[in-house]
Amino acid sequence: MVRAYFQRSAMAVAASLFLIGSVPGVLAQDAGDDSVVATVNGKEITAGEFDFIADQLGQQTQQMTPEQRKETLTTMLVNMELVSQAATKQGLDQSESFKKQVEFLKKRALQTEFFRKNVDEAITDADLQAVYDEQIGALPVRQQVKARHILVKTEDEAKDIIKELDGGADFAELAKEKSTGPSGAQGGDLGYFGQGQMVPAFEAAAFALEKGKYSEEPVKSDFGWHVILVEDKRDAPKPTLESVKDNLRAFVAQQKFQTLLDDLRKEADVKIPE
């Protein structure tokens, strides 16, 4: 339910944060460290530049060792500088195509900085708590059951198993011996599950049983015939604030950014021809 709620906002997030990237991506480190990591034809490449590109490509280098990461990023910066110098010698920095790209990237960088300053840094723990309380804390309590089952091919087989249970047979041992389902080896243990996780007929029968009771009549599904034992019932635990914090932060960021965009549009003279 929680995942579905945030998925409904996915399109809005994508539209509002277009060209900004994910929240971690905009938290680029300050390229202020001027210690030199490489020199290309006299042009120094600083640690600040290294840290900046490392932050931008963080996810792509996560699986590398520190040595591999350093070598890869340094090589990338050196190659960029080599190509940049060659392109400048060819006068490509004066082309209209280059100027358009620079202008576009400048706007993108400004948008990123605007987001960082006015949205990301403006999100507080109180914002996250408020959305959690409203959207998750207020969700209705849903019940879960902990059950075992024995799956067989025919109704008669299921009825025979019920007779054995009536005679005092152990449910888990019968499941290991006779169940054709994948949980048979674990004594038919299905663990806890909530509504909507099992096929309808099985779910209805399981939730109708009292704790400690097994089905008195076989339950039919597309898989065969079931005998069900309900071992426990409980209220489903809600996700913690910490476990959904990233989703909450993205949702709050979208809300804040959209509000800022709306305000900017109200104050601006925007004309879009038909």
PDB file of C-alpha atoms in Angstrom:
ATOM      1  CA  MET A   1       0.000   0.000   0.000  1.00  0.00           C
ATOM      2  CA  VAL A   2       2.822   2.384   0.927  1.00  0.00           C
ATOM      3  CA  ARG A   3       4.734   1.575  -2.258  1.00  0.00           C
ATOM      4  CA  ALA A   4       1.611   2.086  -4.360  1.00  0.00           C
ATOM      5  CA  TYR A   5       0.988   5.481  -2.778  1.00  0.00           C
ATOM      6  CA  PHE A   6       4.416   6.796  -3.707  1.00  0.00           C
ATOM      7  CA  GLN A   7       4.265   5.199  -7.176  1.00  0.00           C
ATOM      8  CA  ARG A   8       1.207   7.325  -7.886  1.00  0.00           C
ATOM      9  CA  SER A   9       3.436  10.379  -7.473  1.00  0.00           C
ATOM     10  CA  ALA A  10       6.202   9.056  -9.706  1.00  0.00           C
ATOM     11  CA  MET A  11       5.048  10.840 -12.847  1.00  0.00           C
ATOM     12  CA  ALA A  12       4.699  14.128 -11.006  1.00  0.00           C
ATOM     13  CA  VAL A  13       8.165  13.752  -9.507  1.00  0.00           C
ATOM     14  CA  ALA A  14       9.674  12.991 -12.901  1.00  0.00           C
ATOM     15  CA  ALA A  15       8.014  16.000 -14.502  1.00  0.00           C
ATOM     16  CA  SER A  16       8.825  18.459 -11.734  1.00  0.00           C
ATOM     17  CA  LEU A  17      12.431  17.401 -11.266  1.00  0.00           C
ATOM     18  CA  PHE A  18      13.211  17.135 -14.979  1.00  0.00           C
ATOM     19  CA  LEU A  19      16.907  17.797 -15.627  1.00  0.00           C
ATOM     20  CA  ILE A  20      17.646  18.095 -11.923  1.00  0.00           C
ATOM     21  CA  GLY A  21      18.202  14.416 -11.218  1.00  0.00           C
ATOM     22  CA  SER A  22      17.680  12.547  -7.970  1.00  0.00           C
ATOM     23  CA  VAL A  23      18.117  14.246  -4.626  1.00  0.00           C
ATOM     24  CA  PRO A  24      21.543  12.646  -3.902  1.00  0.00           C
ATOM     25  CA  GLY A  25      22.740  13.762  -7.329  1.00  0.00           C
ATOM     26  CA  VAL A  26      22.207  17.433  -6.603  1.00  0.00           C
ATOM     27  CA  LEU A  27      24.254  17.327  -3.441  1.00  0.00           C
ATOM     28  CA  ALA A  28      27.473  17.767  -5.357  1.00  0.00           C
ATOM     29  CA  GLN A  29      30.508  18.440  -3.241  1.00  0.00           C
ATOM     30  CA  ASP A  30      32.017  21.905  -3.316  1.00  0.00           C
ATOM     31  CA  ALA A  31      34.833  21.902  -5.865  1.00  0.00           C
ATOM     32  CA  GLY A  32      36.989  24.095  -3.647  1.00  0.00           C
ATOM     33  CA  ASP A  33      39.958  21.785  -2.972  1.00  0.00           C
ATOM     34  CA  ASP A  34      42.726  23.088  -5.241  1.00  0.00           C
ATOM     35  CA  SER A  35      45.339  20.400  -4.546  1.00  0.00           C
ATOM     36  CA  VAL A  36      46.557  18.947  -7.854  1.00  0.00           C
ATOM     37  CA  VAL A  37      45.719  15.354  -8.860  1.00  0.00           C
ATOM     38  CA  ALA A  38      47.046  15.574 -12.462  1.00  0.00           C
ATOM     39  CA  THR A  39      48.537  18.020 -14.958  1.00  0.00           C
ATOM     40  CA  VAL A  40      47.774  17.964 -18.703  1.00  0.00           C
ATOM     41  CA  ASN A  41      49.997  20.187 -20.909  1.00  0.00           C
ATOM     42  CA  GLY A  42      50.483  22.505 -17.969  1.00  0.00           C
ATOM     43  CA  LYS A  43      46.771  22.613 -17.080  1.00  0.00           C
ATOM     44  CA  GLU A  44      46.174  21.487 -13.499  1.00  0.00           C
ATOM     45  CA  ILE A  45      43.319  19.168 -12.544  1.00  0.00           C
ATOM     46  CA  THR A  46      42.388  19.697  -8.912  1.00  0.00           C
ATOM     47  CA  ALA A  47      41.071  17.454  -6.172  1.00  0.00           C
ATOM     48  CA  GLY A  48      37.961  19.614  -6.151  1.00  0.00           C
ATOM     49  CA  GLU A  49      37.228  18.611  -9.750  1.00  0.00           C
ATOM     50  CA  PHE A  50      37.947  14.987  -8.825  1.00  0.00           C
ATOM     51  CA  ASP A  51      35.517  15.124  -5.898  1.00  0.00           C
ATOM     52  CA  PHE A  52      32.860  16.741  -8.058  1.00  0.00           C
ATOM     53  CA  ILE A  53      32.935  14.083 -10.752  1.00  0.00           C
ATOM     54  CA  ALA A  54      33.209  11.349  -8.117  1.00  0.00           C
ATOM     55  CA  ASP A  55      29.987  12.641  -6.564  1.00  0.00           C
ATOM     56  CA  GLN A  56      28.226  12.851  -9.929  1.00  0.00           C
ATOM     57  CA  LEU A  57      29.210   9.283 -10.862  1.00  0.00           C
ATOM     58  CA  GLY A  58      28.882   7.843  -7.373  1.00  0.00           C
ATOM     59  CA  GLN A  59      26.493   4.985  -8.171  1.00  0.00           C
ATOM     60  CA  GLN A  60      28.464   3.968 -11.254  1.00  0.00           C
ATOM     61  CA  THR A  61      31.653   3.474  -9.244  1.00  0.00           C
ATOM     62  CA  GLN A  62      30.238   1.881  -6.087  1.00  0.00           C
ATOM     63  CA  GLN A  63      31.449  -1.606  -6.998  1.00  0.00           C
ATOM     64  CA  MET A  64      35.039  -0.470  -7.586  1.00  0.00           C
ATOM     65  CA  THR A  65      37.851  -0.694  -5.086  1.00  0.00           C
ATOM     66  CA  PRO A  66      39.239   2.681  -3.912  1.00  0.00           C
ATOM     67  CA  GLU A  67      42.281   2.175  -6.147  1.00  0.00           C
ATOM     68  CA  GLN A  68      40.165   1.312  -9.206  1.00  0.00           C
ATOM     69  CA  ARG A  69      37.865   4.241  -8.520  1.00  0.00           C
ATOM     70  CA  LYS A  70      40.754   6.698  -8.225  1.00  0.00           C
ATOM     71  CA  GLU A  71      42.420   5.411 -11.405  1.00  0.00           C
ATOM     72  CA  THR A  72      39.140   5.404 -13.389  1.00  0.00           C
ATOM     73  CA  LEU A  73      38.092   8.911 -12.381  1.00  0.00           C
ATOM     74  CA  THR A  74      41.569  10.368 -12.830  1.00  0.00           C
ATOM     75  CA  THR A  75      41.793   8.828 -16.299  1.00  0.00           C
ATOM     76  CA  MET A  76      38.379  10.234 -17.129  1.00  0.00           C
ATOM     77  CA  LEU A  77      39.377  13.748 -16.058  1.00  0.00           C
ATOM     78  CA  VAL A  78      42.667  13.553 -17.962  1.00  0.00           C
ATOM     79  CA  ASN A  79      40.890  12.346 -21.114  1.00  0.00           C
ATOM     80  CA  MET A  80      38.304  15.118 -20.801  1.00  0.00           C
ATOM     81  CA  GLU A  81      41.056  17.708 -20.500  1.00  0.00           C
ATOM     82  CA  LEU A  82      42.958  16.274 -23.488  1.00  0.00           C
ATOM     83  CA  VAL A  83      39.876  16.318 -25.705  1.00  0.00           C
ATOM     84  CA  SER A  84      38.857  19.740 -24.405  1.00  0.00           C
ATOM     85  CA  GLN A  85      42.248  21.213 -25.282  1.00  0.00           C
ATOM     86  CA  ALA A  86      42.167  19.596 -28.728  1.00  0.00           C
ATOM     87  CA  ALA A  87      38.663  20.902 -29.388  1.00  0.00           C
ATOM     88  CA  THR A  88      39.675  24.409 -28.341  1.00  0.00           C
ATOM     89  CA  LYS A  89      42.628  24.325 -30.752  1.00  0.00           C
ATOM     90  CA  GLN A  90      40.163  23.462 -33.514  1.00  0.00           C
ATOM     91  CA  GLY A  91      38.017  26.447 -32.577  1.00  0.00           C
ATOM     92  CA  LEU A  92      35.056  24.265 -31.609  1.00  0.00           C
ATOM     93  CA  ASP A  93      34.436  26.422 -28.553  1.00  0.00           C
ATOM     94  CA  GLN A  94      33.348  29.184 -30.925  1.00  0.00           C
ATOM     95  CA  SER A  95      30.763  27.108 -32.798  1.00  0.00           C
ATOM     96  CA  GLU A  96      27.055  27.800 -32.432  1.00  0.00           C
ATOM     97  CA  SER A  97      26.452  24.197 -31.435  1.00  0.00           C
ATOM     98  CA  PHE A  98      28.914  24.501 -28.540  1.00  0.00           C
ATOM     99  CA  LYS A  99      27.452  27.809 -27.381  1.00  0.00           C
ATOM    100  CA  LYS A 100      23.960  26.317 -27.327  1.00  0.00           C
ATOM    101  CA  GLN A 101      25.188  23.375 -25.255  1.00  0.00           C
ATOM    102  CA  VAL A 102      26.944  25.703 -22.812  1.00  0.00           C
ATOM    103  CA  GLU A 103      23.790  27.762 -22.405  1.00  0.00           C
ATOM    104  CA  PHE A 104      21.697  24.655 -21.842  1.00  0.00           C
ATOM    105  CA  LEU A 105      24.140  23.198 -19.304  1.00  0.00           C
ATOM    106  CA  LYS A 106      24.331  26.559 -17.539  1.00  0.00           C
ATOM    107  CA  LYS A 107      20.562  26.579 -17.100  1.00  0.00           C
ATOM    108  CA  ARG A 108      20.640  22.985 -15.915  1.00  0.00           C
ATOM    109  CA  ALA A 109      23.349  23.770 -13.362  1.00  0.00           C
ATOM    110  CA  LEU A 110      21.416  26.817 -12.128  1.00  0.00           C
ATOM    111  CA  GLN A 111      18.279  24.719 -11.805  1.00  0.00           C
ATOM    112  CA  THR A 112      20.243  22.162  -9.805  1.00  0.00           C
ATOM    113  CA  GLU A 113      21.607  24.851  -7.493  1.00  0.00           C
ATOM    114  CA  PHE A 114      18.148  26.347  -7.086  1.00  0.00           C
ATOM    115  CA  PHE A 115      16.799  22.932  -6.118  1.00  0.00           C
ATOM    116  CA  ARG A 116      19.639  22.296  -3.672  1.00  0.00           C
ATOM    117  CA  LYS A 117      19.251  25.660  -1.949  1.00  0.00           C
ATOM    118  CA  ASN A 118      15.477  26.097  -1.968  1.00  0.00           C
ATOM    119  CA  VAL A 119      14.191  22.541  -1.845  1.00  0.00           C
ATOM    120  CA  ASP A 120      16.641  19.939  -0.626  1.00  0.00           C
ATOM    121  CA  GLU A 121      18.193  22.060   2.119  1.00  0.00           C
ATOM    122  CA  ALA A 122      14.722  23.287   3.114  1.00  0.00           C
ATOM    123  CA  ILE A 123      13.370  19.811   3.924  1.00  0.00           C
ATOM    124  CA  THR A 124      13.255  19.238   7.669  1.00  0.00           C
ATOM    125  CA  ASP A 125      12.699  16.179   9.834  1.00  0.00           C
ATOM    126  CA  ALA A 126       9.391  17.760  10.802  1.00  0.00           C
ATOM    127  CA  ASP A 127       8.352  17.777   7.119  1.00  0.00           C
ATOM    128  CA  LEU A 128       9.112  14.070   6.815  1.00  0.00           C
ATOM    129  CA  GLN A 129       7.345  13.245  10.069  1.00  0.00           C
ATOM    130  CA  ALA A 130       4.236  15.174   9.007  1.00  0.00           C
ATOM    131  CA  VAL A 131       3.947  13.310   5.702  1.00  0.00           C
ATOM    132  CA  TYR A 132       4.599   9.990   7.457  1.00  0.00           C
ATOM    133  CA  ASP A 133       1.862  10.667   9.997  1.00  0.00           C
ATOM    134  CA  GLU A 134      -0.591  11.761   7.310  1.00  0.00           C
ATOM    135  CA  GLN A 135       0.004   9.106   4.690  1.00  0.00           C
ATOM    136  CA  ILE A 136       1.325   6.096   6.600  1.00  0.00           C
ATOM    137  CA  GLY A 137       0.578   6.533  10.272  1.00  0.00           C
ATOM    138  CA  ALA A 138      -3.078   7.125   9.425  1.00  0.00           C
ATOM    139  CA  LEU A 139      -3.417   3.954   7.341  1.00  0.00           C
ATOM    140  CA  PRO A 140      -6.040   1.553   8.705  1.00  0.00           C
ATOM    141  CA  VAL A 141      -4.762  -1.410  10.682  1.00  0.00           C
ATOM    142  CA  ARG A 142      -4.654  -4.531   8.509  1.00  0.00           C
ATOM    143  CA  GLN A 143      -4.617  -8.071   9.825  1.00  0.00           C
ATOM    144  CA  GLN A 144      -2.120 -10.796   9.017  1.00  0.00           C
ATOM    145  CA  VAL A 145      -2.328 -14.513   9.633  1.00  0.00           C
ATOM    146  CA  LYS A 146       0.454 -17.040  10.118  1.00  0.00           C
ATOM    147  CA  ALA A 147      -0.544 -20.289   8.493  1.00  0.00           C
ATOM    148  CA  ARG A 148       0.561 -23.708   7.320  1.00  0.00           C
ATOM    149  CA  HIS A 149      -1.090 -25.687   4.576  1.00  0.00           C
ATOM    150  CA  ILE A 150      -1.070 -29.123   3.016  1.00  0.00           C
ATOM    151  CA  LEU A 151      -1.666 -29.181  -0.743  1.00  0.00           C
ATOM    152  CA  VAL A 152      -2.872 -32.348  -2.475  1.00  0.00           C
ATOM    153  CA  LYS A 153      -4.353 -33.169  -5.868  1.00  0.00           C
ATOM    154  CA  THR A 154      -7.785 -34.495  -4.901  1.00  0.00           C
ATOM    155  CA  GLU A 155     -10.562 -33.652  -2.472  1.00  0.00           C
ATOM    156  CA  ASP A 156     -10.571 -37.198  -1.110  1.00  0.00           C
ATOM    157  CA  GLU A 157      -6.877 -36.933  -0.209  1.00  0.00           C
ATOM    158  CA  ALA A 158      -7.573 -33.691   1.618  1.00  0.00           C
ATOM    159  CA  LYS A 159     -10.481 -35.252   3.522  1.00  0.00           C
ATOM    160  CA  ASP A 160      -8.277 -38.163   4.594  1.00  0.00           C
ATOM    161  CA  ILE A 161      -5.695 -35.702   5.917  1.00  0.00           C
ATOM    162  CA  ILE A 162      -8.380 -33.895   7.924  1.00  0.00           C
ATOM    163  CA  LYS A 163      -9.380 -37.234   9.456  1.00  0.00           C
ATOM    164  CA  GLU A 164      -5.774 -37.851  10.462  1.00  0.00           C
ATOM    165  CA  LEU A 165      -5.627 -34.400  12.053  1.00  0.00           C
ATOM    166  CA  ASP A 166      -8.865 -35.123  13.892  1.00  0.00           C
ATOM    167  CA  GLY A 167      -7.124 -38.228  15.227  1.00  0.00           C
ATOM    168  CA  GLY A 168      -4.268 -36.178  16.640  1.00  0.00           C
ATOM    169  CA  ALA A 169      -1.716 -36.268  13.795  1.00  0.00           C
ATOM    170  CA  ASP A 170       0.890 -33.488  13.690  1.00  0.00           C
ATOM    171  CA  PHE A 171       0.109 -30.963  10.968  1.00  0.00           C
ATOM    172  CA  ALA A 172       3.729 -30.125  10.129  1.00  0.00           C
ATOM    173  CA  GLU A 173       4.711 -33.772   9.844  1.00  0.00           C
ATOM    174  CA  LEU A 174       1.754 -34.509   7.575  1.00  0.00           C
ATOM    175  CA  ALA A 175       2.729 -31.556   5.397  1.00  0.00           C
ATOM    176  CA  LYS A 176       6.289 -32.863   5.042  1.00  0.00           C
ATOM    177  CA  GLU A 177       4.979 -36.293   4.157  1.00  0.00           C
ATOM    178  CA  LYS A 178       2.047 -35.511   1.871  1.00  0.00           C
ATOM    179  CA  SER A 179       2.000 -31.910   0.656  1.00  0.00           C
ATOM    180  CA  THR A 180       2.815 -31.348  -3.027  1.00  0.00           C
ATOM    181  CA  GLY A 181       3.393 -27.632  -2.491  1.00  0.00           C
ATOM    182  CA  PRO A 182       6.850 -26.041  -2.281  1.00  0.00           C
ATOM    183  CA  SER A 183       6.334 -25.301   1.419  1.00  0.00           C
ATOM    184  CA  GLY A 184       5.876 -28.998   2.201  1.00  0.00           C
ATOM    185  CA  ALA A 185       9.522 -29.481   3.131  1.00  0.00           C
ATOM    186  CA  GLN A 186       9.089 -26.738   5.768  1.00  0.00           C
ATOM    187  CA  GLY A 187       6.040 -28.391   7.241  1.00  0.00           C
ATOM    188  CA  GLY A 188       3.718 -26.306   5.075  1.00  0.00           C
ATOM    189  CA  ASP A 189       4.846 -23.083   6.764  1.00  0.00           C
ATOM    190  CA  LEU A 190       3.746 -19.974   4.836  1.00  0.00           C
ATOM    191  CA  GLY A 191       4.752 -17.438   7.474  1.00  0.00           C
ATOM    192  CA  TYR A 192       2.678 -14.289   7.944  1.00  0.00           C
ATOM    193  CA  PHE A 193       0.680 -12.901   5.036  1.00  0.00           C
ATOM    194  CA  GLY A 194      -1.921 -10.198   4.604  1.00  0.00           C
ATOM    195  CA  GLN A 195      -5.004  -9.787   2.487  1.00  0.00           C
ATOM    196  CA  GLY A 196      -4.365  -9.740  -1.230  1.00  0.00           C
ATOM    197  CA  GLN A 197      -1.269 -11.937  -1.061  1.00  0.00           C
ATOM    198  CA  MET A 198      -2.915 -15.319  -1.582  1.00  0.00           C
ATOM    199  CA  VAL A 199      -5.463 -16.623  -4.093  1.00  0.00           C
ATOM    200  CA  PRO A 200      -9.004 -15.568  -3.042  1.00  0.00           C
ATOM    201  CA  ALA A 201     -10.385 -18.952  -1.960  1.00  0.00           C
ATOM    202  CA  PHE A 202      -7.323 -19.760   0.128  1.00  0.00           C
ATOM    203  CA  GLU A 203      -7.228 -16.293   1.664  1.00  0.00           C
ATOM    204  CA  ALA A 204     -10.923 -16.306   2.572  1.00  0.00           C
ATOM    205  CA  ALA A 205     -10.612 -19.670   4.296  1.00  0.00           C
ATOM    206  CA  ALA A 206      -7.435 -18.695   6.177  1.00  0.00           C
ATOM    207  CA  PHE A 207      -8.806 -15.401   7.513  1.00  0.00           C
ATOM    208  CA  ALA A 208     -12.064 -17.085   8.531  1.00  0.00           C
ATOM    209  CA  LEU A 209     -10.292 -19.616  10.750  1.00  0.00           C
ATOM    210  CA  GLU A 210      -9.642 -18.938  14.416  1.00  0.00           C
ATOM    211  CA  LYS A 211      -6.133 -19.032  15.777  1.00  0.00           C
ATOM    212  CA  GLY A 212      -5.056 -22.619  16.382  1.00  0.00           C
ATOM    213  CA  LYS A 213      -7.776 -24.122  14.148  1.00  0.00           C
ATOM    214  CA  TYR A 214      -7.458 -26.030  10.882  1.00  0.00           C
ATOM    215  CA  SER A 215      -9.969 -26.189   8.062  1.00  0.00           C
ATOM    216  CA  GLU A 216     -12.712 -28.771   8.645  1.00  0.00           C
ATOM    217  CA  GLU A 217     -13.418 -29.004   4.917  1.00  0.00           C
ATOM    218  CA  PRO A 218     -10.921 -29.034   2.028  1.00  0.00           C
ATOM    219  CA  VAL A 219     -10.332 -25.689   0.304  1.00  0.00           C
ATOM    220  CA  LYS A 220     -10.148 -25.746  -3.496  1.00  0.00           C
ATOM    221  CA  SER A 221      -7.931 -23.443  -5.570  1.00  0.00           C
ATOM    222  CA  ASP A 222      -6.360 -23.565  -9.017  1.00  0.00           C
ATOM    223  CA  PHE A 223      -3.414 -25.373  -7.438  1.00  0.00           C
ATOM    224  CA  GLY A 224      -5.406 -28.236  -5.938  1.00  0.00           C
ATOM    225  CA  TRP A 225      -6.989 -28.956  -2.563  1.00  0.00           C
ATOM    226  CA  HIS A 226      -5.729 -27.357   0.648  1.00  0.00           C
ATOM    227  CA  VAL A 227      -5.952 -28.132   4.321  1.00  0.00           C
ATOM    228  CA  ILE A 228      -5.080 -24.961   6.255  1.00  0.00           C
ATOM    229  CA  LEU A 229      -3.888 -24.416   9.817  1.00  0.00           C
ATOM    230  CA  VAL A 230      -3.867 -20.883  11.262  1.00  0.00           C
ATOM    231  CA  GLU A 231      -1.175 -20.622  13.918  1.00  0.00           C
ATOM    232  CA  ASP A 232      -1.423 -16.914  14.723  1.00  0.00           C
ATOM    233  CA  LYS A 233      -3.177 -13.650  13.886  1.00  0.00           C
ATOM    234  CA  ARG A 234      -1.811 -10.169  14.351  1.00  0.00           C
ATOM    235  CA  ASP A 235      -2.113  -6.570  13.218  1.00  0.00           C
ATOM    236  CA  ALA A 236       0.249  -5.959  10.313  1.00  0.00           C
ATOM    237  CA  PRO A 237       3.185  -3.785  11.420  1.00  0.00           C
ATOM    238  CA  LYS A 238       3.399  -0.464   9.602  1.00  0.00           C
ATOM    239  CA  PRO A 239       6.683   0.540   7.950  1.00  0.00           C
ATOM    240  CA  THR A 240       8.893   2.686  10.139  1.00  0.00           C
ATOM    241  CA  LEU A 241       9.724   6.274   9.287  1.00  0.00           C
ATOM    242  CA  GLU A 242      13.346   5.299   8.722  1.00  0.00           C
ATOM    243  CA  SER A 243      12.468   2.521   6.261  1.00  0.00           C
ATOM    244  CA  VAL A 244      10.508   4.882   3.974  1.00  0.00           C
ATOM    245  CA  LYS A 245      12.566   8.031   4.540  1.00  0.00           C
ATOM    246  CA  ASP A 246      13.984   8.145   1.001  1.00  0.00           C
ATOM    247  CA  ASN A 247      10.497   7.861  -0.530  1.00  0.00           C
ATOM    248  CA  LEU A 248       9.169  10.480   1.853  1.00  0.00           C
ATOM    249  CA  ARG A 249      12.015  12.842   1.024  1.00  0.00           C
ATOM    250  CA  ALA A 250      11.431  12.491  -2.728  1.00  0.00           C
ATOM    251  CA  PHE A 251       7.716  13.098  -2.222  1.00  0.00           C
ATOM    252  CA  VAL A 252       8.254  16.199  -0.059  1.00  0.00           C
ATOM    253  CA  ALA A 253      10.859  17.500  -2.532  1.00  0.00           C
ATOM    254  CA  GLN A 254       8.369  17.158  -5.382  1.00  0.00           C
ATOM    255  CA  GLN A 255       5.732  19.020  -3.396  1.00  0.00           C
ATOM    256  CA  LYS A 256       8.068  21.853  -2.445  1.00  0.00           C
ATOM    257  CA  PHE A 257       9.525  22.196  -5.933  1.00  0.00           C
ATOM    258  CA  GLN A 258       6.101  22.190  -7.573  1.00  0.00           C
ATOM    259  CA  THR A 259       4.939  24.935  -5.201  1.00  0.00           C
ATOM    260  CA  LEU A 260       7.986  27.035  -6.087  1.00  0.00           C
ATOM    261  CA  LEU A 261       7.389  26.487  -9.802  1.00  0.00           C
ATOM    262  CA  ASP A 262       3.752  27.504  -9.447  1.00  0.00           C
ATOM    263  CA  ASP A 263       4.767  30.693  -7.633  1.00  0.00           C
ATOM    264  CA  LEU A 264       7.371  31.525 -10.286  1.00  0.00           C
ATOM    265  CA  ARG A 265       4.846  31.023 -13.074  1.00  0.00           C
ATOM    266  CA  LYS A 266       2.322  33.290 -11.348  1.00  0.00           C
ATOM    267  CA  GLU A 267       4.878  36.094 -11.227  1.00  0.00           C
ATOM    268  CA  ALA A 268       6.247  35.539 -14.747  1.00  0.00           C
ATOM    269  CA  ASP A 269       5.063  36.560 -18.211  1.00  0.00           C
ATOM    270  CA  VAL A 270       5.016  33.198 -20.015  1.00  0.00           C
ATOM    271  CA  LYS A 271       3.716  32.927 -23.573  1.00  0.00           C
ATOM    272  CA  ILE A 272       3.463  29.603 -25.362  1.00  0.00           C
ATOM    273  CA  PRO A 273       2.268  29.893 -28.993  1.00  0.00           C
ATOM    274  CA  GLU A 274      -0.302  27.433 -30.265  1.00  0.00           C
TER     275      GLU A 274
END
